[in-house]
Structure formats: C-alpha cells, structure tokens
mmCIF file of C-alpha atoms in Angstrom:
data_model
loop_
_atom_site.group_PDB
_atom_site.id
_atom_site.type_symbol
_atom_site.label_atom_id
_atom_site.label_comp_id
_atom_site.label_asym_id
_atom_site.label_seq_id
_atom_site.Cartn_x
_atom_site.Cartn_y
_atom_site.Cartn_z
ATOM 1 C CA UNK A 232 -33.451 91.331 77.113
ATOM 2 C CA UNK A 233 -31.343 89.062 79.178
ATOM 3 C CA UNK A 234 -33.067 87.477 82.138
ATOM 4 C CA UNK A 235 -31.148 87.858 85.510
ATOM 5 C CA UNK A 236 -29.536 85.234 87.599
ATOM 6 C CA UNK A 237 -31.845 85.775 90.240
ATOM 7 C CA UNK A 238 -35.228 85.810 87.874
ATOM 8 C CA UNK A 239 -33.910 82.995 86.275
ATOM 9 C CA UNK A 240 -33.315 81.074 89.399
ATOM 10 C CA UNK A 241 -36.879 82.029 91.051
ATOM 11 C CA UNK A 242 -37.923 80.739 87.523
ATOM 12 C CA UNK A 243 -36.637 77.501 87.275
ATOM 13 C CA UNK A 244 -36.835 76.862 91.091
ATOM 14 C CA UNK A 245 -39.668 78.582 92.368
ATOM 15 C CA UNK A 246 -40.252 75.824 95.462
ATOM 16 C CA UNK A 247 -36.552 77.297 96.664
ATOM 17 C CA UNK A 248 -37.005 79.564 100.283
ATOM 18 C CA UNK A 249 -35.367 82.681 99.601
ATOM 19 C CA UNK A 250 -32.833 82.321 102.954
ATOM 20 C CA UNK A 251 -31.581 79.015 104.479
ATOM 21 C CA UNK A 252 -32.877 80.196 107.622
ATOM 22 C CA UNK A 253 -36.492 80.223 105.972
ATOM 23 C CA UNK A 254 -36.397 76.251 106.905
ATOM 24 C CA UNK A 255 -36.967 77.255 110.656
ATOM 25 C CA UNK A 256 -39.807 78.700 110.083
ATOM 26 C CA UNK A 257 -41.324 76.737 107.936
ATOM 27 C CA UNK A 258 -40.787 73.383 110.284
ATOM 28 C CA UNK A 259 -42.521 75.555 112.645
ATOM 29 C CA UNK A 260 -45.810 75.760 110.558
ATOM 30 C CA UNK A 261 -45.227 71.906 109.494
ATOM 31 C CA UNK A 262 -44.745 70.805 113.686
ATOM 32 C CA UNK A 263 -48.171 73.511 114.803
ATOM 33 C CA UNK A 264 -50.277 71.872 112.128
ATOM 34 C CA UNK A 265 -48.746 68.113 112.742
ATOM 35 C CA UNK A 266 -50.098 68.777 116.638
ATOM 36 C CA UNK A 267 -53.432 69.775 115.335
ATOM 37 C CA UNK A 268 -53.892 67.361 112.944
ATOM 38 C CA UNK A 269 -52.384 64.385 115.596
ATOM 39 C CA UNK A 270 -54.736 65.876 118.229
ATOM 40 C CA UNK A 271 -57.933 66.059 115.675
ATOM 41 C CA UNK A 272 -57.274 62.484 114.381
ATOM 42 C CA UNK A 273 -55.991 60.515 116.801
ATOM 43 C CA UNK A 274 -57.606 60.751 120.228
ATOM 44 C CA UNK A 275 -54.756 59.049 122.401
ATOM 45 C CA UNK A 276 -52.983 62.322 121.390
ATOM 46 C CA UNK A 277 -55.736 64.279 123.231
ATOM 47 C CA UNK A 278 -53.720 65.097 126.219
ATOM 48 C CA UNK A 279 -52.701 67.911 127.960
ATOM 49 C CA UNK A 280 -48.524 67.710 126.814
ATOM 50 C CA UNK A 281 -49.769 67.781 123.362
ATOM 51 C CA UNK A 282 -52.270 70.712 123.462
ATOM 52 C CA UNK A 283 -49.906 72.658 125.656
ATOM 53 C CA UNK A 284 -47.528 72.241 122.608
ATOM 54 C CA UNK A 285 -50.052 72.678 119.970
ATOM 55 C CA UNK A 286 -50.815 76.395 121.920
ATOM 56 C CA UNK A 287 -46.926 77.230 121.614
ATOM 57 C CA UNK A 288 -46.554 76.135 118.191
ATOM 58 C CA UNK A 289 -49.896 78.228 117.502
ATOM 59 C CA UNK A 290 -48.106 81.435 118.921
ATOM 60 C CA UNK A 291 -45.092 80.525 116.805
ATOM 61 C CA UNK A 292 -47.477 80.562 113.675
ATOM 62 C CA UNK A 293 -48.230 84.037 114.165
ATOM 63 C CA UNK A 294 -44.391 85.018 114.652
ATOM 64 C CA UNK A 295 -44.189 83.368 110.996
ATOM 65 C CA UNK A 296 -46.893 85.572 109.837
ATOM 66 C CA UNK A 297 -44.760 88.302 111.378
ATOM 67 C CA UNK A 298 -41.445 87.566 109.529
ATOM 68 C CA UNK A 299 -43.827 86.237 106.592
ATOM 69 C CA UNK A 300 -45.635 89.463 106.167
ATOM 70 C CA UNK A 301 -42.612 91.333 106.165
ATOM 71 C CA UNK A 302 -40.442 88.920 103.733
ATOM 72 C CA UNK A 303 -41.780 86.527 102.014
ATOM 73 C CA UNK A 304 -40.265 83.402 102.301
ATOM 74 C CA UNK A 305 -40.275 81.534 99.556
ATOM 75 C CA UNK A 306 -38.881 83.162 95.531
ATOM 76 C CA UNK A 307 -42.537 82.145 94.087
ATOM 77 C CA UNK A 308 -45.051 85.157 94.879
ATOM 78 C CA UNK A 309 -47.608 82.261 93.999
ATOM 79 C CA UNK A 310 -46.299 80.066 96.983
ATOM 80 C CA UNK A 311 -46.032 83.077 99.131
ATOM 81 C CA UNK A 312 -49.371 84.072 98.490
ATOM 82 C CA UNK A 313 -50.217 80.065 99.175
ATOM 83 C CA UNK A 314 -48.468 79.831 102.104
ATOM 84 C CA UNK A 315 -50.356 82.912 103.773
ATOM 85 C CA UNK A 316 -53.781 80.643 103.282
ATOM 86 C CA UNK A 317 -52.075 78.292 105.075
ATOM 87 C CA UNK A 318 -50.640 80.444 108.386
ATOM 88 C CA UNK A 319 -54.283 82.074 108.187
ATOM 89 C CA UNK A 320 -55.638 78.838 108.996
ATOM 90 C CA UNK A 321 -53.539 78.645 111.689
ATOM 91 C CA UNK A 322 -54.333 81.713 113.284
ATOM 92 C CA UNK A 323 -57.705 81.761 112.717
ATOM 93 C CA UNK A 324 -57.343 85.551 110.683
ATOM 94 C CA UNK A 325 -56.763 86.881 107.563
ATOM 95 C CA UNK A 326 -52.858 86.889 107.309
ATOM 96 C CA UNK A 327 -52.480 89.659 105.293
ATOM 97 C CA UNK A 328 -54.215 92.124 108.116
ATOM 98 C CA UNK A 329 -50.315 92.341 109.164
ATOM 99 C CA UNK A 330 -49.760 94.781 106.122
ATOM 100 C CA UNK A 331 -51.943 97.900 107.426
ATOM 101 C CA UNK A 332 -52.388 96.908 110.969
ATOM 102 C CA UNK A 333 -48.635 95.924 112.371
ATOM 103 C CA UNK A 334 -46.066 97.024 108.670
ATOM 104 C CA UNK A 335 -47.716 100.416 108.089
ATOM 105 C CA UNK A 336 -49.727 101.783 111.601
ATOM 106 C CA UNK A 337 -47.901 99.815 114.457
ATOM 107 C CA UNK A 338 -44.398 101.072 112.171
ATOM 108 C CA UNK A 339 -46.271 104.751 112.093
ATOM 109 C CA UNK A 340 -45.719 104.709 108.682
ATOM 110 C CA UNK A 341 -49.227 104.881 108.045
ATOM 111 C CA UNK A 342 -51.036 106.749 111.332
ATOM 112 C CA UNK A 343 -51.861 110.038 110.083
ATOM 113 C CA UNK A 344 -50.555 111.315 113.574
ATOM 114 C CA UNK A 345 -53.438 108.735 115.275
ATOM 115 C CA UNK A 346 -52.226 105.784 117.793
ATOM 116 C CA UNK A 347 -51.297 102.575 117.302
ATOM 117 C CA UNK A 348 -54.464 100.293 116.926
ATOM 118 C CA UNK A 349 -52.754 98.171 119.552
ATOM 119 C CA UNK A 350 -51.022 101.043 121.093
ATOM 120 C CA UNK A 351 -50.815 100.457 125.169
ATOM 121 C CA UNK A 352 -52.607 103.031 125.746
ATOM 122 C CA UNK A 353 -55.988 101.438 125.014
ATOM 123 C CA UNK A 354 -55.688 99.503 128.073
ATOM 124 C CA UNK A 355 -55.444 101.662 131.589
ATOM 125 C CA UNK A 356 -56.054 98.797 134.288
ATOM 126 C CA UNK A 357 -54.515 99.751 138.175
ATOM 127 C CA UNK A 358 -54.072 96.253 138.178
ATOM 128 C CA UNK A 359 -51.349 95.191 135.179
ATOM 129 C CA UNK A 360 -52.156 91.769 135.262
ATOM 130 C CA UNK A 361 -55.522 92.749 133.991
ATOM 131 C CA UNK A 362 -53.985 95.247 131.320
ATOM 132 C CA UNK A 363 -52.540 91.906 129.651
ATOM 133 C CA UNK A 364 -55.565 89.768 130.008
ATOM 134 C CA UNK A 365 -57.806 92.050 128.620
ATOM 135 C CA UNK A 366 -55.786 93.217 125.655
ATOM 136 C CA UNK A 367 -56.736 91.352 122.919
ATOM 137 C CA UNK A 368 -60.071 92.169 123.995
ATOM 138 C CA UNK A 369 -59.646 95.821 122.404
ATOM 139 C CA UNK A 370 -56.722 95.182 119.984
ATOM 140 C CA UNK A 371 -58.245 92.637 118.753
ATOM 141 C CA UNK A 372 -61.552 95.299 117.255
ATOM 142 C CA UNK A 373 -59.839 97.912 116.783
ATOM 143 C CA UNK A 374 -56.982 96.339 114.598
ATOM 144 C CA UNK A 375 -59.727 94.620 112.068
ATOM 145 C CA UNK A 376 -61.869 97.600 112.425
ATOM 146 C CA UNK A 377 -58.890 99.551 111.329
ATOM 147 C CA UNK A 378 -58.219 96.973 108.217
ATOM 148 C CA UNK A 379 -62.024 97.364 106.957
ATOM 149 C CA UNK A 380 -61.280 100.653 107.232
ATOM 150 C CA UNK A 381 -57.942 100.716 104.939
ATOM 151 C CA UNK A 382 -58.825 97.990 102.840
ATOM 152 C CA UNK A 383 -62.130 99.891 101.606
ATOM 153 C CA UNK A 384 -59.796 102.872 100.347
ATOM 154 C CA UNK A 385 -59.427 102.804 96.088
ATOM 155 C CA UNK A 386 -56.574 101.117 95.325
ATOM 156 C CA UNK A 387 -56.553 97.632 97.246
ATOM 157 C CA UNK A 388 -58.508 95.425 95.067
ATOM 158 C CA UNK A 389 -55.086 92.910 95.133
ATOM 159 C CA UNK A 390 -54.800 93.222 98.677
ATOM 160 C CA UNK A 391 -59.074 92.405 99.135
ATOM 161 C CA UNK A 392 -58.654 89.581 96.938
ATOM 162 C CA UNK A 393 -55.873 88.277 98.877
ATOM 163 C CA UNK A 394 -57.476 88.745 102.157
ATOM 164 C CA UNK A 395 -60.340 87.025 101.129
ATOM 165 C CA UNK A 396 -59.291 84.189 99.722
ATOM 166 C CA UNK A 397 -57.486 84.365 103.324
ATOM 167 C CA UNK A 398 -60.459 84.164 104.950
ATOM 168 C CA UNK A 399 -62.195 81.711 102.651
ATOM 169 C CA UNK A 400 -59.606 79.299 103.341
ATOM 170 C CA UNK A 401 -59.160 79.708 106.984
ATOM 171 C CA UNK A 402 -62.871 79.532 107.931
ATOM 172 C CA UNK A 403 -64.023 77.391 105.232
ATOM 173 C CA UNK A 404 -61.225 74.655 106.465
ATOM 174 C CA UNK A 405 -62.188 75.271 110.224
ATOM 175 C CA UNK A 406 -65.518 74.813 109.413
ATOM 176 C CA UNK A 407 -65.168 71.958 107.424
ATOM 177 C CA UNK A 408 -63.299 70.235 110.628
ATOM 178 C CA UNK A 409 -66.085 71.275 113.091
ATOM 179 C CA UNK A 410 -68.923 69.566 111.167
ATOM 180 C CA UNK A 411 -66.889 66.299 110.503
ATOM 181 C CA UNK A 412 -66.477 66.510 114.312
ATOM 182 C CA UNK A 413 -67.660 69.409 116.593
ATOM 183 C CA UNK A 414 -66.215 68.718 120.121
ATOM 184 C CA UNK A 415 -62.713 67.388 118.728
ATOM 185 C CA UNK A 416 -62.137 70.543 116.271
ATOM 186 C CA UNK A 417 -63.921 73.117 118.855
ATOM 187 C CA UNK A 418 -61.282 72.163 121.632
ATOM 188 C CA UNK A 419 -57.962 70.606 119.646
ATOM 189 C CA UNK A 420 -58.490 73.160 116.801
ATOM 190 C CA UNK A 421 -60.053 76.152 117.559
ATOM 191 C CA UNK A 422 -58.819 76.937 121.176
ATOM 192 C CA UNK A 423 -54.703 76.780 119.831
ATOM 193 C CA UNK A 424 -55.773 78.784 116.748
ATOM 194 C CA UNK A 425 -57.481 81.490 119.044
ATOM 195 C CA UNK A 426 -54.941 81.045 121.584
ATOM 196 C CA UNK A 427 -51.846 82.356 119.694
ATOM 197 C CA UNK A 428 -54.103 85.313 117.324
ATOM 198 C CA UNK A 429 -54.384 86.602 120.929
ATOM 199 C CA UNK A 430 -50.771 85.763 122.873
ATOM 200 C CA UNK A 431 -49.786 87.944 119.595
ATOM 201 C CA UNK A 432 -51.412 90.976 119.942
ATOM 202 C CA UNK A 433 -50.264 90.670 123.498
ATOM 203 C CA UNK A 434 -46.925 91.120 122.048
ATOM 204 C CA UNK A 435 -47.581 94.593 121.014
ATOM 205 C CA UNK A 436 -48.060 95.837 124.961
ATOM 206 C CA UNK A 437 -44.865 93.674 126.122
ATOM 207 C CA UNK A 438 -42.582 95.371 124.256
ATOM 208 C CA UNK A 439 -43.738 98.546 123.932
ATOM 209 C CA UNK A 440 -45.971 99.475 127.539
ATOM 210 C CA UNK A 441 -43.280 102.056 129.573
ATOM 211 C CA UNK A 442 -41.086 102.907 126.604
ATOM 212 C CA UNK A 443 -40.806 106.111 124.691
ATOM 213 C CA UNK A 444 -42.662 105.723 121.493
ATOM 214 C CA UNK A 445 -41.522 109.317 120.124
ATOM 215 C CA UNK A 446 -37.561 108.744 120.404
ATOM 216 C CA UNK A 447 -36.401 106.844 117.406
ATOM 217 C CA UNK A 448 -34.121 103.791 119.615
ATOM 218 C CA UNK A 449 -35.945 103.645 123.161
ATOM 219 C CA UNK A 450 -39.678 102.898 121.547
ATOM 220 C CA UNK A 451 -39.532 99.025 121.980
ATOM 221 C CA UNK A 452 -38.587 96.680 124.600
ATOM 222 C CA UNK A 453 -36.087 94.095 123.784
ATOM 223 C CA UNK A 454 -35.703 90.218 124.938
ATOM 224 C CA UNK A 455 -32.034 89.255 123.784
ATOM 225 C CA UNK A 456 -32.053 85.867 125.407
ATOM 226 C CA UNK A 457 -30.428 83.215 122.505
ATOM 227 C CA UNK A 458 -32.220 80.397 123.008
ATOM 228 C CA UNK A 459 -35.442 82.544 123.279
ATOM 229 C CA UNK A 460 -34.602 84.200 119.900
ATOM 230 C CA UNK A 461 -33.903 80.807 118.123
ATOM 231 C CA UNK A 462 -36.845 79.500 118.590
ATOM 232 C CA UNK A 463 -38.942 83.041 118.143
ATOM 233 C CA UNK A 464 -36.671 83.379 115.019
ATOM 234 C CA UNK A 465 -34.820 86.447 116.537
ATOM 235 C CA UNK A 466 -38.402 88.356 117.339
ATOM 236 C CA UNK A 467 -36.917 89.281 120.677
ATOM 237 C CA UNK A 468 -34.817 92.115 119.015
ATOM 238 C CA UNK A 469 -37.786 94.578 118.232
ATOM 239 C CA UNK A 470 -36.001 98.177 118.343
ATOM 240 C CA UNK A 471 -34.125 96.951 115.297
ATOM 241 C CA UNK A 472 -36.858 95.746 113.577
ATOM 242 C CA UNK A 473 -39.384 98.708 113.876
ATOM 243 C CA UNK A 474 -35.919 100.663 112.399
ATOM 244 C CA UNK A 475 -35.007 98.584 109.954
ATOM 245 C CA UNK A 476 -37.902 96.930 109.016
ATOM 246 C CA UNK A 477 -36.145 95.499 105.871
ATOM 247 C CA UNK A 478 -33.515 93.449 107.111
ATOM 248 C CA UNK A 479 -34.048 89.715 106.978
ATOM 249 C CA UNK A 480 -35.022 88.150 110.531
ATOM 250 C CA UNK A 481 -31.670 86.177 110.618
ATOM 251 C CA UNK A 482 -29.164 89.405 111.049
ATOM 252 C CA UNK A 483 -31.490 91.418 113.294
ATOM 253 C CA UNK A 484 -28.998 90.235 116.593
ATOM 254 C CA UNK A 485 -26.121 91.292 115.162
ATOM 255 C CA UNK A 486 -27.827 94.672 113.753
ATOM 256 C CA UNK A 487 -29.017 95.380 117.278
ATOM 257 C CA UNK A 488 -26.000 94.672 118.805
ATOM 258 C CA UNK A 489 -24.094 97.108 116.523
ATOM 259 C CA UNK A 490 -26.687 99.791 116.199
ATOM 260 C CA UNK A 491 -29.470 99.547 119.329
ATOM 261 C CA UNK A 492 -26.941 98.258 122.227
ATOM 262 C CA UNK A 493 -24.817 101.523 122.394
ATOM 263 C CA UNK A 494 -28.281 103.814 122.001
ATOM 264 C CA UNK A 495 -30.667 101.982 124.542
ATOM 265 C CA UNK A 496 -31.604 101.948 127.931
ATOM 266 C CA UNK A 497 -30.020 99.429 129.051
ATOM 267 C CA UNK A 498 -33.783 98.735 130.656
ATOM 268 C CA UNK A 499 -35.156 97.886 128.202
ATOM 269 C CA UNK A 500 -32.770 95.212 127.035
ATOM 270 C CA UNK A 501 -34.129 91.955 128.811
ATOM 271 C CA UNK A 502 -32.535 89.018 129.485
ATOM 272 C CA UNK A 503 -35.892 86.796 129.843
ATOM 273 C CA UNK A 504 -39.338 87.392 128.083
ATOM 274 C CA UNK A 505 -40.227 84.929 131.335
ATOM 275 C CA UNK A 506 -38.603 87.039 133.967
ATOM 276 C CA UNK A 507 -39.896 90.210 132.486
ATOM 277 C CA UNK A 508 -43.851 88.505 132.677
ATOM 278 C CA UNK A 509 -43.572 87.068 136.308
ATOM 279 C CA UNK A 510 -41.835 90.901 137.488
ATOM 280 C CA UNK A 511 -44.524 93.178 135.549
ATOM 281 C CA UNK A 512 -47.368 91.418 135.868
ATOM 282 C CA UNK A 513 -47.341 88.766 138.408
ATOM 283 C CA UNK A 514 -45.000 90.070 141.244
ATOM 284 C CA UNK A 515 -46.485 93.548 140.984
ATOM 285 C CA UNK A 516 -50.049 95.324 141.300
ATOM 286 C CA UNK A 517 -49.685 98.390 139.974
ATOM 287 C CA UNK A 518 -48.398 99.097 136.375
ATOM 288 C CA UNK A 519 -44.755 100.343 136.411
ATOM 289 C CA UNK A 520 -44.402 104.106 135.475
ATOM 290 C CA UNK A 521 -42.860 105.479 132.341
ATOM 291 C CA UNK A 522 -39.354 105.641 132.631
ATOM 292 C CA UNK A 523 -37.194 108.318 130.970
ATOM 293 C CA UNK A 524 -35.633 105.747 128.371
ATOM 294 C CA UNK A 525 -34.509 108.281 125.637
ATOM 295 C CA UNK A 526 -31.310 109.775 127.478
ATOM 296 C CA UNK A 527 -28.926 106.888 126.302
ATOM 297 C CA UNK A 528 -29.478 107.601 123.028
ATOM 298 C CA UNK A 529 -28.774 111.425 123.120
ATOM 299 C CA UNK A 530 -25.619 110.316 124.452
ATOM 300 C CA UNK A 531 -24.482 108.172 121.373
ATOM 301 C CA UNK A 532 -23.283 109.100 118.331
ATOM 302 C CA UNK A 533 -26.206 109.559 115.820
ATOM 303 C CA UNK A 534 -26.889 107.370 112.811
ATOM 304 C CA UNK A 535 -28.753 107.922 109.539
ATOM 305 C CA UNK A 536 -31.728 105.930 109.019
ATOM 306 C CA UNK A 537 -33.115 105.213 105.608
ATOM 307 C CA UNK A 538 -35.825 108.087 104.628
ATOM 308 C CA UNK A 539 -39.142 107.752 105.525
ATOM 309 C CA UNK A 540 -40.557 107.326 102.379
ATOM 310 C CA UNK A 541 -38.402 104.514 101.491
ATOM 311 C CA UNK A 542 -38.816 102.327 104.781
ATOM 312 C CA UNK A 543 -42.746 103.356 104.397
ATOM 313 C CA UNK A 544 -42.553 101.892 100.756
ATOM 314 C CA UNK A 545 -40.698 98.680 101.722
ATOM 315 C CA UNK A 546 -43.176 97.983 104.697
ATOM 316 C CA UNK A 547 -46.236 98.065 102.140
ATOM 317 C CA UNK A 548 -45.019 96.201 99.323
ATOM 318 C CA UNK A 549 -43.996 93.585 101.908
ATOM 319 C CA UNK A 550 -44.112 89.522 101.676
ATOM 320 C CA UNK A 551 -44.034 89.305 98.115
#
C-alpha cells in the first residue's frame, strides 16, 4: 500500500508544526520558560518587570495547553506527547487534565446532564470581586477531582500513562529546582507556575458568568479585540470554539465573524478583556444579573452544526 503525502511528510519530517501559526505558540513556551530560567539563574534578573512578565507568559502557557490539547501542534504524536511534559511543567498540572475536564465536560460533551466542574455557578459571592478571587479555589478541586474520577473508568490506561508521566515530569523538575535552591525556585518558579494554572480557570467564569449556557450561540462571552487575540492566539473568540471545537485556532476570527456575529448578543461581544474586568468586578459590587442573551439568535437564520457524536469524538481524541 502506497503511503500518503501527508504520512510520508510527518514521516520524514516529524520536527515540522502542523500550521505556520504553530510558531506563535511555541515562542510563547520558549519566552515563559527563558523568564524562569533568567530569573532562577541569574539574580540581577530578580526584579519585579521580569516576574510580572514571567506571570503573563505563565498564563499564556496554559492558553497553549488550551489550543495544544485540542490540536496538537506538531505532525510527531511523540513530540506532541513531549511537548505536553514540557507545558505541564509550566503550569504546574498534568496537561492532559484538559481532555475530560475543559474538551469533554466544560464542551458538555461528556456531563451526563451534571454542571460544568468550573461552571459559575459554584461560586455565589454578593460581592463579584470575590466570585473571581475565590474561583480557583473550587475549580481548581473539583476539576482534578473530576479527572480521578474519569481517568479511573476501564479504558484510559493511554491517557493514565500520559498523565503520569505528566506529572512525573512537572513535579520531579520543580522539585529538582527547589532543592538546588529553595527561596529562588519557591518565588521565581513556583509563584508564575501557580499563578497562570489559576488566572486559567478564571477564564472559565469570564466568559461564561451571565450568559445562557442552554442556547447553542449566546453560552460564551467573547473578547474580539485584535491585538488581544494575537497575542492570546485568537482565545478571545470562545462561542466559536465551544461550536466548532475542531477548527484550528488561526481561523476562529473569521469563523465567528461569519457564523457567531449575526447570532449573538451583541453583549456579549467585548471590545476589551480589560474593560470588561475593571466594569464587572472592580467598578461594581454586586454581580450583574443574567441577561436574556438568546433572542438574537432566534432572530437569525439557523445553521447546521456537526452532530453530536462527531464533535464529541473529535474533542476526545484531541492533541494527537
């Protein structure tokens, strides 16, 4: 049997990224470990500018495992598989907890009719600024209480290995650091790695607290800013993504354009992930009340979706 062009290609270039666009991402990782590794090594990099941008970078790591998790960038499954050891270690977490807790529950593919384990509803604060302080406080459990869960189901011995050799890597390396020298991995390591595992699962109550999780366009809040989506690698465009989970990261602002724009509260559509933070939970006490999002898409035309069962199957065989 003939190989195909593509086989042959991932073959006999298996370093190759799968999309040009991969490179983005991947300088990301290379600049968020450069900052660690500047901070751990050299102290007159120690300073406040280079931490602050060591914490960004770290939240930008876990947007990678995002797009990662969900496409894998590289044609090797070996380098894939590689280069989630490596993004682990940045976040301080298994990377491959994205593939039950955020591709198959948060994209209700995998619920059984239960909530999100990082719905919004599991935080009920009168004060909202608390609601997104506390947050990863319960997300956090309940999303690797859920994966113990899942992963302990017959079936998943590839996915355990994976996860553990995850682990292994990402807490054998951090501990490695913290015994050649405590104080400078504890603060220049530890608190980015821990800073953007938790800005992350903030995510998940941004863009979806005051939407309509039952209607199929008005269940996420968008943040359609360009320069915002360059450098979160087009993130900000969420309704698309929970639709459409397998379209590559790079198209997503053109799909929502052409297929969220004309069936969306237009509220939900924000110019400024900034803006939105200082208005919701700054500015204001009280947490904003639901708004009735899902009339501008009963006014569109419809539009056929892929079936279930073949978006739920492209969500779990994910990142390979």
């Amino acid at each position: 049997m003939t190989e195909s062009p593509a086989r042959a290609a991932a073959s006999s270039e298996p370093w190759l990224v799968k999309h040009p666009a991969e490179w983005r991402q991947i300088g990301i990782v290379a600049a968020y470990l450069g900052a660690l590794a500047s901070m751990y090594l050299v102290p007159a990099c120690r300073n406040a500018l280079v931490f602050a941008a060591a914490c960004c970078l770290s939240f930008l790591n876990a947007v990678v495992i995002h797009n990662h998790l969900h496409q894998g960038i590289f044609r090797s499954r070996r380098l894939n598989m590689l280069f989630r050891c490596v993004l682990s270690f940045g976040a301080l977490y298994p990377a491959s907890a994205n593939i039950p807790s955020h591709n198959l529950v948060h994209h209700h593919f995998d619920d059984e009719g239960q909530p999100d384990w990082a719905a919004p509803e599991h935080v009920s604060f009168r004060w909202n600024l608390l609601n997104l302080i506390h947050f990863p406080n319960v997300a956090g459990p309940n999303t690797f209480a859920g994966v113990a869960r899942w992963k302990a189901l017959a079936g998943r011995r590839e996915f355990v290995r994976q996860y553990r050799a995850e682990m292994v890597f990402a807490f054998g390396l951090t501990a490695a650091l913290l015994v050649a020298d405590l104080w400078a991995a504890l603060f220049f390591v530890v608190l980015p790695q821990l800073y953007g595992a938790r800005c992350i699962l903030r995510i998940n109550l941004i863009q979806h607290d005051g939407c309509d999780t039952r209607s199929e366009w008005n269940h996420s809040r968008n943040f359609v800013g360009r320069a915002f989506n360059w450098i979160m690698c087009n993130n900000g465009y969420h309704t698309i993504h929970h639709n459409r989970a397998g379209l590559h990261w790079s198209v997503l602002a053109e799909a929502h354009r052409r297929e969220v724009a004309p069936r969306i509260d237009p509220a939900l559509n924000e110019p400024s992930m900034l803006g939105y933070l200082a208005r919701t939970y700054v500015l204001r006490f009280r947490r904003p009340a639901p708004r009735d999002v899902a009339r501008a898409e009963l006014a569109a035309p419809p539009i056929d979706l892929s079936p279930r069962d073949l978006r739920r199957a492209e969500a779990e065989a994910a990142g390979v």
